[in-house]
Amino acid sequence: MQRRKFIRAVSAGSAVVIAGCAGESEPDVVLEYNIKADQAPEEIPEDIRKSRKEGGRLEEGSKWVVVTLDVAEGTLDMQDVWFRSRIETDERFYDLAHASDGLSSGIQSRGEIKQGGSGVALYQIPTGTGSYSWNLEEMRQDVEANEN
């Protein structure tokens, strides 16, 4: 489970309250997700999953990471996922691949996914990478993400 917490100081008279420290607050959004890496995942149409040399969008020396997600509670801001989610490996972070917007259920740069809805986010990492995870720590929304 990945959960991002905000710490914000609010002045209340002479006392300072630190949000997120006194007790657990409910997240804005709860997600259930699956993550996998593959050269040619079946969730991606052929014209997107092919290498750039073959008219696709896969960078040379890379493989796709596909995150399929379901919004269990709340409303997910797709712009937040587009600009602030990442795949984390031992070496570095990888931002969302712009090929995500080419999928019928892909994460777009605008809009929302409401409770009960689903989406797909694509990332690319080097082919030799074995360990990876979905990082939502920079998101503006407080997201609880549970891997299936």
mmCIF file of C-alpha atoms in Angstrom:
data_model
loop_
_atom_site.group_PDB
_atom_site.id
_atom_site.type_symbol
_atom_site.label_atom_id
_atom_site.label_comp_id
_atom_site.label_asym_id
_atom_site.label_seq_id
_atom_site.Cartn_x
_atom_site.Cartn_y
_atom_site.Cartn_z
ATOM 1 C CA MET A 1 0.000 0.000 0.000
ATOM 2 C CA GLN A 2 1.330 3.412 -0.886
ATOM 3 C CA ARG A 3 -0.130 6.409 0.850
ATOM 4 C CA ARG A 4 0.966 9.987 0.649
ATOM 5 C CA LYS A 5 0.567 12.150 3.704
ATOM 6 C CA PHE A 6 0.419 15.922 3.960
ATOM 7 C CA ILE A 7 1.838 17.795 6.896
ATOM 8 C CA ARG A 8 0.385 21.265 7.138
ATOM 9 C CA ALA A 9 0.618 23.655 10.030
ATOM 10 C CA VAL A 10 -2.535 25.587 10.833
ATOM 11 C CA SER A 11 -2.625 28.259 13.493
ATOM 12 C CA ALA A 12 -5.589 27.918 15.848
ATOM 13 C CA GLY A 13 -5.224 30.681 18.415
ATOM 14 C CA SER A 14 -1.944 29.999 20.158
ATOM 15 C CA ALA A 15 -1.893 26.303 19.289
ATOM 16 C CA VAL A 16 -0.513 24.826 16.096
ATOM 17 C CA VAL A 17 -2.299 21.798 14.690
ATOM 18 C CA ILE A 18 -0.357 19.519 12.338
ATOM 19 C CA ALA A 19 -2.774 17.823 9.963
ATOM 20 C CA GLY A 20 -2.063 14.132 9.473
ATOM 21 C CA CYS A 21 -0.205 13.746 12.774
ATOM 22 C CA ALA A 22 -2.978 13.851 15.373
ATOM 23 C CA GLY A 23 -4.940 11.052 13.733
ATOM 24 C CA GLU A 24 -5.396 9.280 10.422
ATOM 25 C CA SER A 25 -7.531 11.190 7.965
ATOM 26 C CA GLU A 26 -9.469 9.494 5.202
ATOM 27 C CA PRO A 27 -7.804 9.569 1.771
ATOM 28 C CA ASP A 28 -9.325 11.603 -1.086
ATOM 29 C CA VAL A 29 -9.139 8.577 -3.373
ATOM 30 C CA VAL A 30 -8.767 4.811 -2.877
ATOM 31 C CA LEU A 31 -7.405 2.814 -5.825
ATOM 32 C CA GLU A 32 -7.011 -0.877 -6.551
ATOM 33 C CA TYR A 33 -4.343 -1.524 -9.186
ATOM 34 C CA ASN A 34 -2.313 -4.118 -11.064
ATOM 35 C CA ILE A 35 1.135 -3.460 -12.447
ATOM 36 C CA LYS A 36 3.215 -5.437 -14.930
ATOM 37 C CA ALA A 37 6.113 -4.899 -17.308
ATOM 38 C CA ASP A 38 6.338 -6.442 -20.777
ATOM 39 C CA GLN A 39 7.737 -5.733 -24.241
ATOM 40 C CA ALA A 40 4.328 -6.112 -25.919
ATOM 41 C CA PRO A 41 1.444 -6.162 -23.389
ATOM 42 C CA GLU A 42 -1.900 -7.117 -24.884
ATOM 43 C CA GLU A 43 -3.638 -4.093 -23.260
ATOM 44 C CA ILE A 44 -1.762 -1.831 -25.675
ATOM 45 C CA PRO A 45 -2.811 -1.630 -29.343
ATOM 46 C CA GLU A 46 -0.194 -2.862 -31.818
ATOM 47 C CA ASP A 47 0.465 0.593 -33.301
ATOM 48 C CA ILE A 48 1.437 1.918 -29.855
ATOM 49 C CA ARG A 49 3.358 -1.063 -28.444
ATOM 50 C CA LYS A 50 5.708 -1.453 -31.437
ATOM 51 C CA SER A 51 9.142 0.145 -31.382
ATOM 52 C CA ARG A 52 9.524 3.622 -32.841
ATOM 53 C CA LYS A 53 11.454 2.128 -35.745
ATOM 54 C CA GLU A 54 8.340 0.106 -36.602
ATOM 55 C CA GLY A 55 5.960 3.061 -36.307
ATOM 56 C CA GLY A 56 5.066 2.578 -32.631
ATOM 57 C CA ARG A 57 5.861 4.518 -29.465
ATOM 58 C CA LEU A 58 8.207 2.179 -27.581
ATOM 59 C CA GLU A 59 11.645 3.702 -27.140
ATOM 60 C CA GLU A 60 14.626 1.574 -28.130
ATOM 61 C CA GLY A 61 15.953 -0.482 -25.201
ATOM 62 C CA SER A 62 12.740 -0.055 -23.190
ATOM 63 C CA LYS A 63 9.770 -2.133 -22.092
ATOM 64 C CA TRP A 64 6.275 -1.041 -21.152
ATOM 65 C CA VAL A 65 5.006 -0.865 -17.598
ATOM 66 C CA VAL A 66 1.209 -1.067 -17.574
ATOM 67 C CA VAL A 67 -0.760 0.075 -14.529
ATOM 68 C CA THR A 68 -4.456 -0.790 -14.661
ATOM 69 C CA LEU A 69 -6.439 0.895 -11.929
ATOM 70 C CA ASP A 70 -9.946 0.922 -10.523
ATOM 71 C CA VAL A 71 -11.235 3.826 -8.423
ATOM 72 C CA ALA A 72 -12.823 2.225 -5.350
ATOM 73 C CA GLU A 73 -13.607 5.507 -3.546
ATOM 74 C CA GLY A 74 -13.529 9.181 -4.464
ATOM 75 C CA THR A 75 -12.668 10.834 -7.784
ATOM 76 C CA LEU A 76 -9.207 10.569 -9.330
ATOM 77 C CA ASP A 77 -7.822 13.677 -11.042
ATOM 78 C CA MET A 78 -6.232 12.406 -14.263
ATOM 79 C CA GLN A 79 -4.045 15.524 -14.507
ATOM 80 C CA ASP A 80 -2.547 14.567 -11.154
ATOM 81 C CA VAL A 81 -1.679 11.083 -12.466
ATOM 82 C CA TRP A 82 -0.434 12.504 -15.774
ATOM 83 C CA PHE A 83 2.031 14.969 -14.254
ATOM 84 C CA ARG A 84 2.821 13.543 -10.802
ATOM 85 C CA SER A 85 2.794 9.727 -10.917
ATOM 86 C CA ARG A 86 5.965 7.780 -11.686
ATOM 87 C CA ILE A 87 7.465 4.345 -11.899
ATOM 88 C CA GLU A 88 10.310 3.979 -9.436
ATOM 89 C CA THR A 89 13.226 1.609 -10.023
ATOM 90 C CA ASP A 90 16.424 1.132 -8.065
ATOM 91 C CA GLU A 91 18.142 3.694 -10.306
ATOM 92 C CA ARG A 92 15.571 6.436 -10.979
ATOM 93 C CA PHE A 93 11.988 7.570 -11.646
ATOM 94 C CA TYR A 94 10.174 7.308 -14.986
ATOM 95 C CA ASP A 95 7.283 9.647 -15.822
ATOM 96 C CA LEU A 96 4.037 8.673 -17.521
ATOM 97 C CA ALA A 97 4.475 7.818 -21.205
ATOM 98 C CA HIS A 98 2.492 10.077 -23.530
ATOM 99 C CA ALA A 99 1.258 6.925 -25.262
ATOM 100 C CA SER A 100 -1.245 6.655 -22.373
ATOM 101 C CA ASP A 101 -3.500 9.157 -24.110
ATOM 102 C CA GLY A 102 -3.702 6.904 -27.190
ATOM 103 C CA LEU A 103 -5.548 4.159 -25.308
ATOM 104 C CA SER A 104 -9.337 4.022 -25.189
ATOM 105 C CA SER A 105 -9.172 3.769 -21.370
ATOM 106 C CA GLY A 106 -5.846 5.552 -20.975
ATOM 107 C CA ILE A 107 -5.084 8.306 -18.497
ATOM 108 C CA GLN A 108 -5.623 11.669 -20.177
ATOM 109 C CA SER A 109 -4.031 14.998 -19.272
ATOM 110 C CA ARG A 110 -7.449 16.337 -18.191
ATOM 111 C CA GLY A 111 -10.605 15.053 -16.603
ATOM 112 C CA GLU A 112 -11.513 12.713 -13.803
ATOM 113 C CA ILE A 113 -12.173 9.059 -13.121
ATOM 114 C CA LYS A 114 -15.090 8.723 -10.731
ATOM 115 C CA GLN A 115 -15.750 5.984 -8.206
ATOM 116 C CA GLY A 116 -16.367 2.703 -10.032
ATOM 117 C CA GLY A 117 -14.382 3.835 -13.082
ATOM 118 C CA SER A 118 -11.072 2.491 -14.323
ATOM 119 C CA GLY A 119 -8.066 3.574 -16.349
ATOM 120 C CA VAL A 120 -4.697 2.539 -17.730
ATOM 121 C CA ALA A 121 -1.397 4.364 -17.269
ATOM 122 C CA LEU A 122 1.676 3.508 -19.357
ATOM 123 C CA TYR A 123 5.318 4.027 -18.479
ATOM 124 C CA GLN A 124 8.586 2.903 -20.066
ATOM 125 C CA ILE A 125 11.615 1.533 -18.226
ATOM 126 C CA PRO A 126 14.864 -0.039 -19.507
ATOM 127 C CA THR A 127 14.515 -3.695 -20.575
ATOM 128 C CA GLY A 128 17.074 -4.889 -18.007
ATOM 129 C CA THR A 129 15.102 -3.482 -15.066
ATOM 130 C CA GLY A 130 13.668 -6.137 -12.771
ATOM 131 C CA SER A 131 12.413 -4.213 -9.746
ATOM 132 C CA TYR A 132 9.867 -1.405 -10.107
ATOM 133 C CA SER A 133 6.924 0.145 -8.247
ATOM 134 C CA TRP A 134 4.230 2.759 -8.844
ATOM 135 C CA ASN A 135 5.039 5.985 -7.005
ATOM 136 C CA LEU A 136 2.214 8.427 -6.186
ATOM 137 C CA GLU A 137 4.032 10.431 -3.502
ATOM 138 C CA GLU A 138 4.048 13.692 -5.495
ATOM 139 C CA MET A 139 0.309 13.674 -6.188
ATOM 140 C CA ARG A 140 -1.774 16.587 -4.903
ATOM 141 C CA GLN A 141 -4.594 14.249 -3.893
ATOM 142 C CA ASP A 142 -4.235 12.002 -0.859
ATOM 143 C CA VAL A 143 -4.317 8.586 -2.577
ATOM 144 C CA GLU A 144 -4.415 5.161 -0.991
ATOM 145 C CA ALA A 145 -3.274 2.701 -3.674
ATOM 146 C CA ASN A 146 -3.655 -1.024 -3.003
ATOM 147 C CA GLU A 147 -1.964 -3.481 -5.357
ATOM 148 C CA ASN A 148 -4.046 -6.525 -6.321
#
